[in-house]
mmCIF file of C-alpha atoms in Angstrom:
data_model
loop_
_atom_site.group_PDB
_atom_site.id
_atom_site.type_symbol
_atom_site.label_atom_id
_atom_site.label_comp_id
_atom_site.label_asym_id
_atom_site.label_seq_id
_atom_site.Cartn_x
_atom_site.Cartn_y
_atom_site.Cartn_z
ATOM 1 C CA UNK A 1 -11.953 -0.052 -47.347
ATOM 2 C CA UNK A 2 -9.332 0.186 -50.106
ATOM 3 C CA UNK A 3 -6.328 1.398 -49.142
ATOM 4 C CA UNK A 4 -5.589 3.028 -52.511
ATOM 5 C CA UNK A 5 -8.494 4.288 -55.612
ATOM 6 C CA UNK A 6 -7.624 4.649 -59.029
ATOM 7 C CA UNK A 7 -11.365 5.723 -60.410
ATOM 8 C CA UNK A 8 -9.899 5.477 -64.255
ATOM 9 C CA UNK A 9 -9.755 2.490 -65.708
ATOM 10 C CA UNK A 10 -8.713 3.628 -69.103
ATOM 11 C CA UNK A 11 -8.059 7.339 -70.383
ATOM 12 C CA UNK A 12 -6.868 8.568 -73.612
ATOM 13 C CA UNK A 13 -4.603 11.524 -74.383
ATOM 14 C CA UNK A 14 -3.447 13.253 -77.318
ATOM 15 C CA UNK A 15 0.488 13.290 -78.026
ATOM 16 C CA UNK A 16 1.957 16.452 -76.411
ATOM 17 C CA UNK A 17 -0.829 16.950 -74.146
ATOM 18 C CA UNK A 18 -1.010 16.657 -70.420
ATOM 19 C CA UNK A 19 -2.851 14.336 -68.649
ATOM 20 C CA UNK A 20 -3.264 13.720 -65.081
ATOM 21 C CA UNK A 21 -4.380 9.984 -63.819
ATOM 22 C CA UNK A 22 -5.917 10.573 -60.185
ATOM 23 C CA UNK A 23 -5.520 8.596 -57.674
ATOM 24 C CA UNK A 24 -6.506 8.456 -53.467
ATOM 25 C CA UNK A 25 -5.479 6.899 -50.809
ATOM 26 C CA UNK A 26 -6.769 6.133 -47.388
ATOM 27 C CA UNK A 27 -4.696 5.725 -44.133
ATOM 28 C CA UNK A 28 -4.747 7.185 -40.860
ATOM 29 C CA UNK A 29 -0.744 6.583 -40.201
ATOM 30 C CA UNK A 30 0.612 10.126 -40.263
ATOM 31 C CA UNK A 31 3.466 8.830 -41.812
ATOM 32 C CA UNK A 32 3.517 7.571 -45.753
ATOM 33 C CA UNK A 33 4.895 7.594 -48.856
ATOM 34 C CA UNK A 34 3.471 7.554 -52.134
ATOM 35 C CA UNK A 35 4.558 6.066 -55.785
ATOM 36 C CA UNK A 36 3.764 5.097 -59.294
ATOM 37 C CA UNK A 37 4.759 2.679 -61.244
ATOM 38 C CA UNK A 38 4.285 2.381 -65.104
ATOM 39 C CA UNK A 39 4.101 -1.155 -66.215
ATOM 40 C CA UNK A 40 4.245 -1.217 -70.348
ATOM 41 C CA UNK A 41 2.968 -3.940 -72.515
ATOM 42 C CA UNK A 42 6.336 -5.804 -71.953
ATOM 43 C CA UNK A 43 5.103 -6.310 -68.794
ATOM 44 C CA UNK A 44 7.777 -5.028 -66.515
ATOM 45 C CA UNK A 45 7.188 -2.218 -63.403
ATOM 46 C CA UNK A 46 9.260 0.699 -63.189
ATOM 47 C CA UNK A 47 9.224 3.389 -60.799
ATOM 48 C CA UNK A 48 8.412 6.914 -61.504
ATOM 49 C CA UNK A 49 7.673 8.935 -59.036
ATOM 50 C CA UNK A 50 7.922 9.205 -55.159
ATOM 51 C CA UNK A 51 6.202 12.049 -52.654
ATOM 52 C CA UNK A 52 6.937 11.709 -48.798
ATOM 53 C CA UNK A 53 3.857 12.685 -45.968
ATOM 54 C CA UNK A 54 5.908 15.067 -44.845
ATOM 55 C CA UNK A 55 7.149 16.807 -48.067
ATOM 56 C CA UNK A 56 6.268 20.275 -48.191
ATOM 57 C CA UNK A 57 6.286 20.235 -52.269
ATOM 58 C CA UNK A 58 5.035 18.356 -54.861
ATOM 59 C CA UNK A 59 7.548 16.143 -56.198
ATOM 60 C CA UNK A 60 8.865 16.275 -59.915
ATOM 61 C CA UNK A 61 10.673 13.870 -62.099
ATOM 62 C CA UNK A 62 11.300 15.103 -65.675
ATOM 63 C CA UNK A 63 7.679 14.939 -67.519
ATOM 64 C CA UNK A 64 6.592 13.681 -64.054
ATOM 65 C CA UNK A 65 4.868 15.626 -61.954
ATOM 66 C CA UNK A 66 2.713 14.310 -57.913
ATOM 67 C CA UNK A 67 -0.459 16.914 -57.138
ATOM 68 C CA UNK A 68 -0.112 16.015 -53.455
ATOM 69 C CA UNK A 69 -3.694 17.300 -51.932
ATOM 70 C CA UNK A 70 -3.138 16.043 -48.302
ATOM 71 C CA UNK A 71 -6.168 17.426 -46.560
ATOM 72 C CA UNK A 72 -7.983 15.561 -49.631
ATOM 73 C CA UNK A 73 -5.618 12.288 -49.443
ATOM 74 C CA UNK A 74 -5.174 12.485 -52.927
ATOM 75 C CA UNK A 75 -1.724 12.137 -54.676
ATOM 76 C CA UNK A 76 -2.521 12.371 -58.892
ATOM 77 C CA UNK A 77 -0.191 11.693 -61.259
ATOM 78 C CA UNK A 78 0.534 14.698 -64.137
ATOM 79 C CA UNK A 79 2.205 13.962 -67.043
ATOM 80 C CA UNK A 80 3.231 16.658 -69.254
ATOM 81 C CA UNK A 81 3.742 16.855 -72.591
ATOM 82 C CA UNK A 82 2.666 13.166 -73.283
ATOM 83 C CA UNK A 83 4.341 10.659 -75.746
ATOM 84 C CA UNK A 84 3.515 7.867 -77.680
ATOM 85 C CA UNK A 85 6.086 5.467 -75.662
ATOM 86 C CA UNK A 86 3.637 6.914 -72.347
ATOM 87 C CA UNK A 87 1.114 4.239 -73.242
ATOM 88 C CA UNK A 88 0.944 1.780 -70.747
ATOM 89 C CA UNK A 89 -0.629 0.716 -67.354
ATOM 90 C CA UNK A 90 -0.136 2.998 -64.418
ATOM 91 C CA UNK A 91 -0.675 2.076 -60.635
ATOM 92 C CA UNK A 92 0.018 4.447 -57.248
ATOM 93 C CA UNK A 93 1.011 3.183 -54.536
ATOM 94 C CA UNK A 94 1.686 3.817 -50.527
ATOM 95 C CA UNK A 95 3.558 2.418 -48.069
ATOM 96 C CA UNK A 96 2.188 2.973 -44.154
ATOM 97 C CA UNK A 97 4.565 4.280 -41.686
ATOM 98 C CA UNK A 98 8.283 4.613 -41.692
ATOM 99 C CA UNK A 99 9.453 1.125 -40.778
ATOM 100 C CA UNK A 100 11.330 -1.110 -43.890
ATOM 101 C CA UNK A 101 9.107 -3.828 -43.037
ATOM 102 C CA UNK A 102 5.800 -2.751 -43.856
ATOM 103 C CA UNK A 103 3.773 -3.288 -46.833
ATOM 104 C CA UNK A 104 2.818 -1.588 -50.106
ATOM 105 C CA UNK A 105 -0.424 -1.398 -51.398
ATOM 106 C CA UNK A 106 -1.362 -0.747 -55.235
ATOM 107 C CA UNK A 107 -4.137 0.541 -56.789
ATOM 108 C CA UNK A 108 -6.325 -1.196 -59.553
ATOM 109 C CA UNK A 109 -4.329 0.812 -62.272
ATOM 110 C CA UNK A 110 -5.108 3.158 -65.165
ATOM 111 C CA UNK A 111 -4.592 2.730 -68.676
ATOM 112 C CA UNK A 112 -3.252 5.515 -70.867
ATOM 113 C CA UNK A 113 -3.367 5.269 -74.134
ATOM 114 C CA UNK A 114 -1.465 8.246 -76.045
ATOM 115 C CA UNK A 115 -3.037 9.470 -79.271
ATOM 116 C CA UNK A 116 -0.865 10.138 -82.097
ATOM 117 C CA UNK B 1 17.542 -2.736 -65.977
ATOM 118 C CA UNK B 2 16.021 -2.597 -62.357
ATOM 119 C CA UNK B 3 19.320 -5.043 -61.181
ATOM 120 C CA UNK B 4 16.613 -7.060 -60.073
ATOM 121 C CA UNK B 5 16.313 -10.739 -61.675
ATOM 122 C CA UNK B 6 13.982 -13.091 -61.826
ATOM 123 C CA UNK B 7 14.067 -16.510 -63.701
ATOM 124 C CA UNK B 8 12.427 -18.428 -65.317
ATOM 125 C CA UNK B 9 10.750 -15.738 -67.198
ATOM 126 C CA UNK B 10 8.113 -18.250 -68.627
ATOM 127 C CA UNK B 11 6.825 -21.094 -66.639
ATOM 128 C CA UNK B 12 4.145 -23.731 -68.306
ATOM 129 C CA UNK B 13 2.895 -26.025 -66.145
ATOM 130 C CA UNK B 14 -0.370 -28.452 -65.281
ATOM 131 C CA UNK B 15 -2.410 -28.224 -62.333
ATOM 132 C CA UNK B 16 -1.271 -29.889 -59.359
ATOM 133 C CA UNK B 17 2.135 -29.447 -59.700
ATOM 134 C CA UNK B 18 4.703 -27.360 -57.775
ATOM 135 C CA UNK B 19 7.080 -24.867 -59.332
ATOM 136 C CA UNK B 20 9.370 -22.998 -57.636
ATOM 137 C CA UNK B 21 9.832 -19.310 -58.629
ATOM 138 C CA UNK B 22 13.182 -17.392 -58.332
ATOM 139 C CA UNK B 23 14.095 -13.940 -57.347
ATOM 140 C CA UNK B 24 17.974 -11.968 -57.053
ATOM 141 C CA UNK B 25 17.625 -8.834 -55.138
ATOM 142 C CA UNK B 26 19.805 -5.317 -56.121
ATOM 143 C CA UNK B 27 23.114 -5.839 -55.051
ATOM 144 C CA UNK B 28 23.219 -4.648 -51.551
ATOM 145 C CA UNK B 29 19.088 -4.643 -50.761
ATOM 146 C CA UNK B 30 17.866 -6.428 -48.083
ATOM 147 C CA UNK B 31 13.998 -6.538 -48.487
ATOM 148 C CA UNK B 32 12.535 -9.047 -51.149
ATOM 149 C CA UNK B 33 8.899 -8.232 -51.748
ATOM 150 C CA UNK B 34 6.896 -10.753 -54.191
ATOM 151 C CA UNK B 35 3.372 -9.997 -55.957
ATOM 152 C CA UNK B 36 0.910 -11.633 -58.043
ATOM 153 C CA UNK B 37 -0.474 -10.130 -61.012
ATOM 154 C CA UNK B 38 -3.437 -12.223 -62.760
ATOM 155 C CA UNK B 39 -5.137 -10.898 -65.334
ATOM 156 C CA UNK B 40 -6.696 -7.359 -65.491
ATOM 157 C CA UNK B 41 -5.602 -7.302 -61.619
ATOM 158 C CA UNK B 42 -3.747 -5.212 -59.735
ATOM 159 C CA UNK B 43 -0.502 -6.406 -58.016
ATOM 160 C CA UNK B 44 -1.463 -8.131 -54.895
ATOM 161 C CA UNK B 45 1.099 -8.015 -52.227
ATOM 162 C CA UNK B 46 2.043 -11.549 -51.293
ATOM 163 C CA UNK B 47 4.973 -11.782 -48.931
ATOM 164 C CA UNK B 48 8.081 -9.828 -47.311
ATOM 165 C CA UNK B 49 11.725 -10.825 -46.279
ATOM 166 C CA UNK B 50 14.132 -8.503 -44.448
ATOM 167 C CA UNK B 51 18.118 -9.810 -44.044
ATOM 168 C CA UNK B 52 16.344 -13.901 -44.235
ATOM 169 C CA UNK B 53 13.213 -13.274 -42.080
ATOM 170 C CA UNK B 54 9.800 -13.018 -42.681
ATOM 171 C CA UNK B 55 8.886 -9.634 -41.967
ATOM 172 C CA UNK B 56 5.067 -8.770 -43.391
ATOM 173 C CA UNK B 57 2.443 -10.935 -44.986
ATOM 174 C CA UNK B 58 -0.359 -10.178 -47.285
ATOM 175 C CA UNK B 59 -2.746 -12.519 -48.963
ATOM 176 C CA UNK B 60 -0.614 -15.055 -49.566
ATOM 177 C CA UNK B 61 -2.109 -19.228 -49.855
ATOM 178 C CA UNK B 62 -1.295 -21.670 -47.743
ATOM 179 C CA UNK B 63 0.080 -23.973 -50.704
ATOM 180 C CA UNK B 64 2.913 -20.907 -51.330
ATOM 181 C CA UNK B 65 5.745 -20.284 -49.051
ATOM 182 C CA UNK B 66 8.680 -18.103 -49.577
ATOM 183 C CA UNK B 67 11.995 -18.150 -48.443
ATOM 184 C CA UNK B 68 15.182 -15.927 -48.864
ATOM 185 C CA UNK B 69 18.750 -17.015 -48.573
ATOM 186 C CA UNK B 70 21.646 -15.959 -46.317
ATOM 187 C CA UNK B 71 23.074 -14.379 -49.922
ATOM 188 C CA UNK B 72 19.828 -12.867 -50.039
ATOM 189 C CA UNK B 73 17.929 -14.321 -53.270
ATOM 190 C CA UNK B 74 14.590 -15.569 -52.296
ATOM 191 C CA UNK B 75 12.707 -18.078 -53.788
ATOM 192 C CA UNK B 76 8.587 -18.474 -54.033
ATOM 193 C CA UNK B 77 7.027 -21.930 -54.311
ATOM 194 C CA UNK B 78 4.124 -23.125 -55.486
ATOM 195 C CA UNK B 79 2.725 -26.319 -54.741
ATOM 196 C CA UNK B 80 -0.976 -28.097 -55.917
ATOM 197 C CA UNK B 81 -1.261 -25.807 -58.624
ATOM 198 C CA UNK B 82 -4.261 -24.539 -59.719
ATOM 199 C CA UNK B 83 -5.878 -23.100 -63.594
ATOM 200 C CA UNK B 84 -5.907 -19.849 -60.919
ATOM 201 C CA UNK B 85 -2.558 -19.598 -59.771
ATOM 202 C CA UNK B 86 -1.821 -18.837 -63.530
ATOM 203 C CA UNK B 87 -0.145 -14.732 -63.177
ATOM 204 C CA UNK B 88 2.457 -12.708 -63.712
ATOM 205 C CA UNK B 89 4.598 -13.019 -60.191
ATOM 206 C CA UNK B 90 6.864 -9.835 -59.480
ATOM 207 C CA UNK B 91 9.766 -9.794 -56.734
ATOM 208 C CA UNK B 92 10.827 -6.727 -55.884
ATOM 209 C CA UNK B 93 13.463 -5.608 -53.746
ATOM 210 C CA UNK B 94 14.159 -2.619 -51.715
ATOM 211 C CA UNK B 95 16.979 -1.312 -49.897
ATOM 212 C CA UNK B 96 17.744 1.341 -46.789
ATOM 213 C CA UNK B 97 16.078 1.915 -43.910
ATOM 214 C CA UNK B 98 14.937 5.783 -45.465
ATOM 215 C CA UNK B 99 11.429 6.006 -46.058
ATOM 216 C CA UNK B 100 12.107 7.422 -49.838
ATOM 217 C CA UNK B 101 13.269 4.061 -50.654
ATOM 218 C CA UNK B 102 10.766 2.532 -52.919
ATOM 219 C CA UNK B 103 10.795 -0.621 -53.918
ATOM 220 C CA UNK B 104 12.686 -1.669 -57.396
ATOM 221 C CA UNK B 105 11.068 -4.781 -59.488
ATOM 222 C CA UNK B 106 12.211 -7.690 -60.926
ATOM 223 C CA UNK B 107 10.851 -8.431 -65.053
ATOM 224 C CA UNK B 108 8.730 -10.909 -63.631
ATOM 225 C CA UNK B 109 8.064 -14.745 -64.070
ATOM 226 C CA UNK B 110 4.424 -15.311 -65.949
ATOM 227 C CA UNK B 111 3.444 -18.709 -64.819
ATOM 228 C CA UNK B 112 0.799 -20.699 -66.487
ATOM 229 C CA UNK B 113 -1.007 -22.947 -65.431
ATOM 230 C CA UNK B 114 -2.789 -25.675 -68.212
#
């Protein structure tokens, strides 16, 4: 089974809109954490976004926003207020258990493409 | 800038060949974590170091190995190149012992393969 299921492949959003790129995971380790990553055209992968098992609320980061549905092991990705330079690839993430040595596991990735 | 660095950041090279792939963690991380992005892929999870040991391995070949240094930089080679081995290879690197700490990546080194 995958470990992590982005379902979009591509979406499209109109500047200043919100948009929200889902995203599920599947683990049985009561201990996780969750990312995403944007990866531009240029290629590189920068972080965006982390949300703990155990974290009571939904995590925030500027325009950034986790829905963390636990029960429903999905963690989407909201974007508010969406900009042209928010075009790129986006992929979640987890990491099982607490230990520095374990693995991370990406999704497939969605591409957003931002309307002007 | 994630402080991580990778070089080269273009590789050409022909099948059967080995290349050898470099990677400089954040100043002060002890984790290297390498990928492999081909094409319309997602970022498979290749191999992990921890402080110069081998700590988790994903679906990495037999004809790659990895190694990282007692002043931490790790290096990935790959031998008997293939047209498929042609990607975009990501290190990453990744600090504490905290389980917030995500990982932080490297620009990457696109190999090519001809």
């Amino acid at each position: 089974a995958q470990k992590i299921t982005q379902t979009q492949p591509g979406m499209f959003v109109q500047e200043k809109e919100a948009v929200t790129l889902d995203c599920t995971y599947d683990t049985s380790d009561p201990s996780y954490g969750l990312f995403w990553y944007k990866q531009p055209s240029s290629g590189e992968m920068i972080f965006l976004i982390y949300q703990g098992s155990y974290d009571q609320q939904n995590a925030t980061e500027g325009r950034y926003s986790l829905n963390f549905q636990k029960a429903r092991k999905s963690a989407n990705l909201v974007i508010s207020a969406s900009q042209l330079g928010d075009s790129a690839m986006y992929f979640c993430a987890m990491r099982e258990g607490l230990s520095n040595f374990n693995k991370f596991y990406f999704g497939s990735g969605t591409k957003l493409n931002v309307k002007p | 800038d994630s402080g991580v660095t990778q070089t080269p950041k273009h590789l050409i090279t022909a099948t059967g060949q080995r290349v050898t792939l470099r990677c400089s963690p954040r100043s002060g991380d002890l984790s290297v974590y390498w990928y492999q992005q081909s094409l319309d892929q997602g970022l498979q999870f290749l191999i992990q170091y921890y402080n110069g040991e081998e700590r988790a391995k994903g679906n990495i070949l037999e004809r790659f190995s990895a190694q990282q240094f007692p002043d931490l930089h790790s290096e990935l080679n790959l031998s008997s190149l293939e047209l498929g081995d042609s990607a975009l290879y990501f290190c990453a690197s990744r600090g504490g012992l905290a389980s917030t700490d995500t990982q932080y990546f490297g620009p990457g080194t696109r190999l090519t393969v001809l």
